[in-house]
GROMACS .gro file of C-alpha atoms in nm:
model
  340
    1MET     CA    1  -0.731  -5.676   3.969
    2PRO     CA    2  -0.791  -5.500   4.284
    3GLU     CA    3  -0.883  -5.101   4.228
    4GLN     CA    4  -0.594  -4.884   4.305
    5LEU     CA    5  -0.605  -4.605   4.534
    6PRO     CA    6  -0.590  -4.243   4.378
    7LEU     CA    7  -0.271  -4.077   4.412
    8SER     CA    8  -0.224  -3.760   4.649
    9LEU     CA    9  -0.061  -3.450   4.511
   10GLN     CA   10   0.215  -3.498   4.714
   11ASP     CA   11   0.267  -3.861   4.557
   12VAL     CA   12   0.262  -3.650   4.203
   13ASN     CA   13   0.520  -3.409   4.329
   14SER     CA   14   0.758  -3.693   4.475
   15TYR     CA   15   0.739  -3.904   4.164
   16SER     CA   16   0.806  -3.619   3.927
   17THR     CA   17   1.113  -3.490   4.130
   18LYS     CA   18   1.259  -3.843   4.086
   19VAL     CA   19   1.191  -3.834   3.719
   20LEU     CA   20   1.330  -3.486   3.675
   21ASP     CA   21   1.644  -3.597   3.868
   22SER     CA   22   1.675  -3.894   3.643
   23VAL     CA   23   1.633  -3.743   3.317
   24ASN     CA   24   1.866  -3.464   3.416
   25THR     CA   25   2.163  -3.720   3.468
   26VAL     CA   26   2.147  -3.740   3.092
   27ILE     CA   27   2.017  -3.396   2.986
   28VAL     CA   28   2.249  -3.155   3.164
   29GLY     CA   29   2.162  -2.805   3.261
   30LYS     CA   30   1.818  -2.784   3.128
   31ARG     CA   31   1.603  -2.834   3.448
   32GLU     CA   32   1.334  -2.579   3.363
   33PRO     CA   33   1.265  -2.672   2.984
   34LEU     CA   34   1.243  -3.026   3.122
   35LYS     CA   35   1.007  -2.922   3.404
   36LEU     CA   36   0.785  -2.772   3.126
   37VAL     CA   37   0.799  -3.100   2.935
   38LEU     CA   38   0.700  -3.303   3.236
   39ALA     CA   39   0.398  -3.035   3.304
   40GLY     CA   40   0.294  -3.081   2.943
   41ILE     CA   41   0.284  -3.475   2.971
   42LEU     CA   42   0.110  -3.479   3.305
   43ALA     CA   43  -0.140  -3.241   3.173
   44GLY     CA   44  -0.235  -3.487   2.911
   45GLY     CA   45  -0.102  -3.255   2.622
   46HIS     CA   46   0.159  -3.278   2.328
   47VAL     CA   47   0.512  -3.102   2.317
   48LEU     CA   48   0.678  -2.966   2.004
   49PHE     CA   49   1.038  -2.928   2.032
   50GLU     CA   50   1.170  -2.662   1.802
   51ASP     CA   51   1.545  -2.608   1.834
   52TYR     CA   52   1.877  -2.638   1.655
   53PRO     CA   53   2.018  -3.006   1.570
   54GLY     CA   54   2.219  -3.201   1.827
   55LEU     CA   55   2.066  -3.005   2.154
   56GLY     CA   56   1.890  -3.317   2.307
   57LYS     CA   57   1.541  -3.318   2.155
   58THR     CA   58   1.517  -3.684   2.055
   59LEU     CA   59   1.723  -3.816   2.343
   60THR     CA   60   1.496  -3.603   2.590
   61ALA     CA   61   1.178  -3.791   2.446
   62ARG     CA   62   1.363  -4.111   2.497
   63CYS     CA   63   1.463  -4.045   2.830
   64PHE     CA   64   1.101  -3.952   2.949
   65ALA     CA   65   0.960  -4.265   2.805
   66GLN     CA   66   1.217  -4.478   3.015
   67THR     CA   67   1.169  -4.316   3.331
   68LEU     CA   68   0.786  -4.302   3.285
   69GLY     CA   69   0.762  -4.658   3.204
   70MET     CA   70   0.577  -4.566   2.866
   71HIS     CA   71   0.592  -4.761   2.562
   72PHE     CA   72   0.804  -4.582   2.306
   73ASN     CA   73   0.778  -4.545   1.938
   74ARG     CA   74   0.981  -4.316   1.724
   75LEU     CA   75   0.865  -4.225   1.377
   76GLN     CA   76   1.110  -4.041   1.152
   77PHE     CA   77   0.922  -3.789   0.926
   78THR     CA   78   1.033  -3.791   0.537
   79PRO     CA   79   0.868  -3.641   0.239
   80ASP     CA   80   0.787  -3.965   0.091
   81LEU     CA   81   0.600  -4.085   0.455
   82LEU     CA   82   0.215  -4.152   0.388
   83PRO     CA   83  -0.075  -4.119   0.614
   84SER     CA   84  -0.070  -4.499   0.617
   85ASP     CA   85   0.250  -4.497   0.752
   86VAL     CA   86   0.149  -4.315   1.072
   87THR     CA   87  -0.180  -4.470   1.143
   88GLY     CA   88  -0.162  -4.820   1.008
   89SER     CA   89  -0.354  -4.998   0.721
   90PHE     CA   90  -0.530  -5.293   0.627
   91LEU     CA   91  -0.353  -5.597   0.476
   92TYR     CA   92  -0.486  -5.905   0.306
   93ASN     CA   93  -0.430  -6.217   0.509
   94GLN     CA   94  -0.392  -6.506   0.250
   95LYS     CA   95  -0.469  -6.793   0.504
   96THR     CA   96  -0.790  -6.642   0.601
   97GLY     CA   97  -0.900  -6.461   0.299
   98ASP     CA   98  -0.976  -6.145   0.516
   99PHE     CA   99  -0.827  -5.798   0.564
  100VAL     CA  100  -0.648  -5.742   0.891
  101PHE     CA  101  -0.575  -5.406   1.038
  102ARG     CA  102  -0.182  -5.372   1.111
  103GLN     CA  103  -0.142  -5.098   1.368
  104GLY     CA  104   0.090  -4.803   1.292
  105PRO     CA  105   0.338  -4.653   1.537
  106ILE     CA  106   0.075  -4.415   1.638
  107PHE     CA  107  -0.058  -4.704   1.881
  108THR     CA  108   0.179  -4.635   2.152
  109ASN     CA  109   0.200  -4.439   2.470
  110LEU     CA  110   0.476  -4.185   2.372
  111LEU     CA  111   0.528  -4.120   2.008
  112LEU     CA  112   0.835  -3.920   1.892
  113ALA     CA  113   0.740  -3.755   1.556
  114ASP     CA  114   1.104  -3.671   1.459
  115GLU     CA  115   1.127  -3.358   1.231
  116ILE     CA  116   0.774  -3.339   1.173
  117ASN     CA  117   0.810  -3.048   0.938
  118ARG     CA  118   0.983  -3.265   0.687
  119THR     CA  119   0.663  -3.454   0.587
  120PRO     CA  120   0.382  -3.316   0.358
  121PRO     CA  121   0.086  -3.155   0.530
  122LYS     CA  122  -0.167  -3.460   0.419
  123THR     CA  123   0.072  -3.687   0.652
  124GLN     CA  124   0.104  -3.418   0.924
  125ALA     CA  125  -0.286  -3.411   0.915
  126ALA     CA  126  -0.280  -3.791   1.019
  127LEU     CA  127  -0.175  -3.698   1.380
  128LEU     CA  128  -0.496  -3.449   1.397
  129GLU     CA  129  -0.774  -3.699   1.524
  130ALA     CA  130  -0.519  -3.896   1.755
  131MET     CA  131  -0.384  -3.581   1.930
  132GLN     CA  132  -0.718  -3.453   1.981
  133GLU     CA  133  -0.973  -3.710   2.016
  134ARG     CA  134  -0.709  -4.010   2.121
  135GLN     CA  135  -0.845  -4.238   1.841
  136VAL     CA  136  -0.751  -4.287   1.488
  137SER     CA  137  -1.002  -4.397   1.194
  138VAL     CA  138  -0.908  -4.601   0.909
  139GLU     CA  139  -1.143  -4.722   0.646
  140GLY     CA  140  -1.451  -4.630   0.874
  141THR     CA  141  -1.336  -4.823   1.171
  142THR     CA  142  -1.248  -4.637   1.495
  143TYR     CA  143  -0.968  -4.762   1.718
  144ALA     CA  144  -0.868  -4.608   2.058
  145LEU     CA  145  -0.539  -4.542   2.158
  146ALA     CA  146  -0.383  -4.667   2.480
  147GLU     CA  147  -0.355  -4.450   2.792
  148PRO     CA  148  -0.186  -4.227   2.839
  149PHE     CA  149  -0.095  -4.106   2.490
  150CYS     CA  150   0.166  -3.833   2.422
  151VAL     CA  151   0.325  -3.692   2.099
  152LEU     CA  152   0.678  -3.533   2.136
  153ALA     CA  153   0.748  -3.384   1.793
  154THR     CA  154   1.072  -3.214   1.691
  155ALA     CA  155   1.136  -2.952   1.431
  156ASN     CA  156   1.435  -2.745   1.322
  157PRO     CA  157   1.364  -2.384   1.307
  158ILE     CA  158   1.652  -2.316   1.078
  159GLU     CA  159   1.628  -2.534   0.797
  160HIS     CA  160   1.369  -2.473   0.524
  161GLU     CA  161   1.490  -2.666   0.214
  162GLY     CA  162   1.254  -2.974   0.163
  163THR     CA  163   1.045  -2.871   0.461
  164TYR     CA  164   0.646  -2.797   0.517
  165PRO     CA  165   0.559  -2.531   0.785
  166LEU     CA  166   0.327  -2.690   1.018
  167PRO     CA  167  -0.037  -2.544   0.947
  168GLU     CA  168  -0.191  -2.334   1.230
  169ALA     CA  169  -0.437  -2.626   1.339
  170GLN     CA  170  -0.158  -2.860   1.367
  171LEU     CA  171   0.026  -2.622   1.598
  172ASP     CA  172  -0.276  -2.555   1.796
  173ARG     CA  173  -0.280  -2.906   1.901
  174PHE     CA  174   0.041  -2.893   2.083
  175LEU     CA  175  -0.033  -2.797   2.443
  176LEU     CA  176   0.325  -2.607   2.437
  177ARG     CA  177   0.632  -2.551   2.248
  178VAL     CA  178   0.980  -2.573   2.406
  179SER     CA  179   1.335  -2.475   2.326
  180PHE     CA  180   1.650  -2.569   2.513
  181GLY     CA  181   1.900  -2.339   2.380
  182TYR     CA  182   2.281  -2.390   2.388
  183PRO     CA  183   2.430  -2.498   2.696
  184ASN     CA  184   2.684  -2.271   2.870
  185ARG     CA  185   3.049  -2.362   2.897
  186ASP     CA  186   3.041  -2.565   3.239
  187GLU     CA  187   2.733  -2.747   3.131
  188GLU     CA  188   2.895  -2.861   2.784
  189LEU     CA  189   3.194  -2.956   2.980
  190GLN     CA  190   2.979  -3.177   3.190
  191VAL     CA  191   2.838  -3.340   2.876
  192LEU     CA  192   3.188  -3.437   2.776
  193GLN     CA  193   3.283  -3.565   3.116
  194ARG     CA  194   2.968  -3.790   3.148
  195ARG     CA  195   3.023  -3.940   2.828
  196THR     CA  196   3.384  -4.032   2.899
  197ALA     CA  197   3.260  -4.175   3.250
  198ARG     CA  198   3.005  -4.393   3.110
  199ARG     CA  199   3.234  -4.549   2.835
  200LYS     CA  200   2.945  -4.606   2.592
  201GLU     CA  201   2.716  -4.397   2.370
  202ASN     CA  202   2.384  -4.476   2.460
  203THR     CA  203   2.206  -4.443   2.780
  204VAL     CA  204   1.932  -4.617   2.954
  205LEU     CA  205   1.736  -4.481   3.262
  206SER     CA  206   1.568  -4.707   3.507
  207PRO     CA  207   1.184  -4.647   3.516
  208ILE     CA  208   1.054  -4.445   3.815
  209VAL     CA  209   0.674  -4.521   3.745
  210ASP     CA  210   0.488  -4.711   3.501
  211ALA     CA  211   0.216  -4.580   3.208
  212GLY     CA  212  -0.065  -4.701   3.491
  213THR     CA  213   0.104  -4.475   3.724
  214VAL     CA  214   0.109  -4.167   3.499
  215VAL     CA  215  -0.246  -4.211   3.410
  216ARG     CA  216  -0.297  -4.201   3.796
  217MET     CA  217  -0.074  -3.871   3.810
  218GLN     CA  218  -0.268  -3.699   3.533
  219GLN     CA  219  -0.612  -3.773   3.694
  220ALA     CA  220  -0.451  -3.633   4.040
  221LEU     CA  221  -0.403  -3.315   3.891
  222GLU     CA  222  -0.788  -3.254   3.904
  223ASN     CA  223  -0.747  -3.192   4.261
  224VAL     CA  224  -0.520  -2.859   4.233
  225ALA     CA  225  -0.719  -2.569   4.333
  226VAL     CA  226  -0.777  -2.276   4.082
  227GLU     CA  227  -0.921  -1.945   4.232
  228ASP     CA  228  -1.175  -1.759   4.011
  229SER     CA  229  -0.934  -1.483   4.041
  230ILE     CA  230  -0.680  -1.709   3.861
  231GLY     CA  231  -0.902  -1.804   3.588
  232LYS     CA  232  -0.988  -1.444   3.509
  233TYR     CA  233  -0.620  -1.351   3.496
  234ILE     CA  234  -0.591  -1.650   3.222
  235VAL     CA  235  -0.863  -1.503   3.007
  236ASP     CA  236  -0.718  -1.149   3.049
  237ILE     CA  237  -0.372  -1.283   2.932
  238VAL     CA  238  -0.520  -1.436   2.626
  239ALA     CA  239  -0.773  -1.151   2.540
  240ALA     CA  240  -0.467  -0.915   2.538
  241THR     CA  241  -0.312  -1.140   2.299
  242ARG     CA  242  -0.594  -1.033   2.042
  243GLU     CA  243  -0.587  -0.680   2.129
  244HIS     CA  244  -0.191  -0.618   2.127
  245SER     CA  245  -0.053  -0.393   1.870
  246ASP     CA  246   0.245  -0.658   1.784
  247ILE     CA  247   0.038  -0.941   1.740
  248GLN     CA  248  -0.194  -0.991   1.412
  249VAL     CA  249  -0.373  -1.297   1.520
  250GLY     CA  250  -0.400  -1.405   1.895
  251ALA     CA  251  -0.451  -1.678   2.090
  252SER     CA  252  -0.788  -1.884   2.089
  253PRO     CA  253  -0.976  -2.009   2.372
  254ARG     CA  254  -0.774  -2.342   2.371
  255GLY     CA  255  -0.501  -2.120   2.459
  256SER     CA  256  -0.675  -2.048   2.782
  257LEU     CA  257  -0.718  -2.396   2.837
  258ALA     CA  258  -0.360  -2.460   2.775
  259LEU     CA  259  -0.265  -2.209   3.059
  260LEU     CA  260  -0.510  -2.347   3.288
  261LEU     CA  261  -0.402  -2.750   3.240
  262LEU     CA  262  -0.028  -2.637   3.243
  263GLY     CA  263  -0.073  -2.410   3.534
  264ARG     CA  264  -0.193  -2.697   3.755
  265ALA     CA  265   0.081  -2.923   3.653
  266PHE     CA  266   0.354  -2.635   3.692
  267ALA     CA  267   0.212  -2.586   4.046
  268VAL     CA  268   0.236  -2.940   4.161
  269LEU     CA  269   0.589  -2.965   4.028
  270SER     CA  270   0.673  -2.664   4.242
  271GLY     CA  271   0.539  -2.848   4.560
  272ARG     CA  272   0.192  -2.669   4.583
  273ASP     CA  273  -0.165  -2.797   4.529
  274TYR     CA  274  -0.270  -2.463   4.429
  275VAL     CA  275  -0.221  -2.240   4.137
  276LEU     CA  276  -0.053  -1.903   4.166
  277PRO     CA  277  -0.004  -1.624   3.890
  278GLU     CA  278   0.353  -1.714   3.893
  279ASP     CA  279   0.252  -2.050   3.774
  280ILE     CA  280   0.054  -1.895   3.488
  281LYS     CA  281   0.355  -1.642   3.374
  282ALA     CA  282   0.604  -1.924   3.401
  283VAL     CA  283   0.410  -2.142   3.138
  284ALA     CA  284   0.261  -1.867   2.914
  285PRO     CA  285   0.539  -1.839   2.660
  286ALA     CA  286   0.557  -2.221   2.597
  287ALA     CA  287   0.195  -2.235   2.613
  288LEU     CA  288   0.079  -1.910   2.384
  289ALA     CA  289   0.359  -1.829   2.188
  290HIS     CA  290   0.296  -2.077   1.909
  291ARG     CA  291  -0.073  -1.991   1.899
  292ILE     CA  292  -0.031  -1.619   1.783
  293SER     CA  293   0.070  -1.471   1.449
  294LEU     CA  294   0.310  -1.153   1.489
  295SER     CA  295   0.217  -0.836   1.296
  296PRO     CA  296   0.406  -0.829   0.935
  297GLN     CA  297   0.668  -0.567   1.065
  298LEU     CA  298   0.786  -0.804   1.371
  299TRP     CA  299   0.774  -1.114   1.147
  300LEU     CA  300   1.011  -0.928   0.878
  301ARG     CA  301   1.242  -0.844   1.188
  302ASN     CA  302   1.250  -1.224   1.325
  303ALA     CA  303   1.103  -1.099   1.663
  304ASP     CA  304   1.058  -1.391   1.912
  305PRO     CA  305   0.690  -1.449   1.976
  306SER     CA  306   0.796  -1.600   2.315
  307ALA     CA  307   0.918  -1.252   2.425
  308VAL     CA  308   0.595  -1.060   2.311
  309ILE     CA  309   0.418  -1.285   2.520
  310GLU     CA  310   0.634  -1.223   2.808
  311LYS     CA  311   0.547  -0.847   2.764
  312VAL     CA  312   0.205  -0.919   2.749
  313CYS     CA  313   0.202  -1.095   3.110
  314GLU     CA  314   0.396  -0.809   3.222
  315LYS     CA  315   0.138  -0.558   3.131
  316THR     CA  316  -0.166  -0.785   3.268
  317PRO     CA  317  -0.260  -0.684   3.579
  318VAL     CA  318  -0.185  -0.969   3.854
  319PRO     CA  319  -0.459  -1.078   4.083
  320ALA     CA  320  -0.421  -1.088   4.449
  321SER     CA  321  -0.522  -1.409   4.615
  322GLN     CA  322  -0.815  -1.389   4.844
  323GLN     CA  323  -0.723  -1.741   5.038
  324MET     CA  324  -0.472  -2.010   5.018
  325PRO     CA  325  -0.682  -2.341   4.965
  326THR     CA  326  -0.590  -2.614   5.208
  327TYR     CA  327  -0.355  -2.876   5.118
  328ALA     CA  328  -0.565  -3.134   4.912
  329ALA     CA  329  -0.254  -3.383   4.954
  330GLY     CA  330  -0.368  -3.427   5.321
  331ASN     CA  331  -0.020  -3.354   5.489
  332SER     CA  332   0.054  -2.990   5.627
  333SER     CA  333   0.431  -3.067   5.597
  334TRP     CA  334   0.428  -3.070   5.230
  335GLN     CA  335   0.551  -2.695   5.187
  336PRO     CA  336   0.542  -2.491   4.881
  337GLY     CA  337   0.847  -2.483   4.653
  338ALA     CA  338   0.957  -2.804   4.814
  339GLY     CA  339   0.918  -2.985   4.457
  340ALA     CA  340   1.126  -3.011   4.137
   0.00000   0.00000   0.00000
């Protein structure tokens, strides 16, 4: 099989715009949250959807799997789910007299961990190795997962009966946390009109790319230019979360890496091959809000961690760019802001 040429960042932007356009035909009026989700996938991370029931979390995961041409498994997390139900287990083969490994649903490109907070921590922990190291260890044997691999998990923030809060180590594995919120009146009317027009319940989107192309898109992001001033800006934001009076426990260095990776992806989706402070501000609430613990007085008032992160970004001095990098895409006609 001939070796494929690397993708340009302009190609990544073009494919991404088509993917978002396609998903937007089903998920109405949520372009910016969808952009964050796609940025998380392109950055090679995992996404946690935390929102009320019926707002399209599961449908979003299915739509991205279809448009990105990724193999998709959906796993419903329940209180009686076992770790082996996630990773797989060895079964005895009576014909051969051997134990054969039966792969679990985690062996896929895109895993939807539906209602992840409904299963005990022991089963939640079955995802930790896969999410961090892209491998699964069972009975002393390690199995590599296919590329790309992404976990999209959903959680209901208002229902606590029969649920198990995600431990901090589990939350930290998610590159970002996204909420859609309720649609406005016009958007909700569009949902009804589109359902009436298609005359069926399920929607099937055509693939825009395939899993191999998604891997190449992820690799292409390594060519995005990041100035030293942007790196210092990222460190300043994360350091400020550790010193803010409203935050009891600040973000770890993994939060800094999340800002870097998401900032690069967001820049390409915005039509640029270099990161601006605006990119970091745009992704900061989704990348850091689930990595901090608010002080007790704010926690009792049900304060929004995302709003606290926005305040941190507002108070952190924004660096002035020394110079604009040349277009890595090799095409001077690719204009900033021309993307998704």
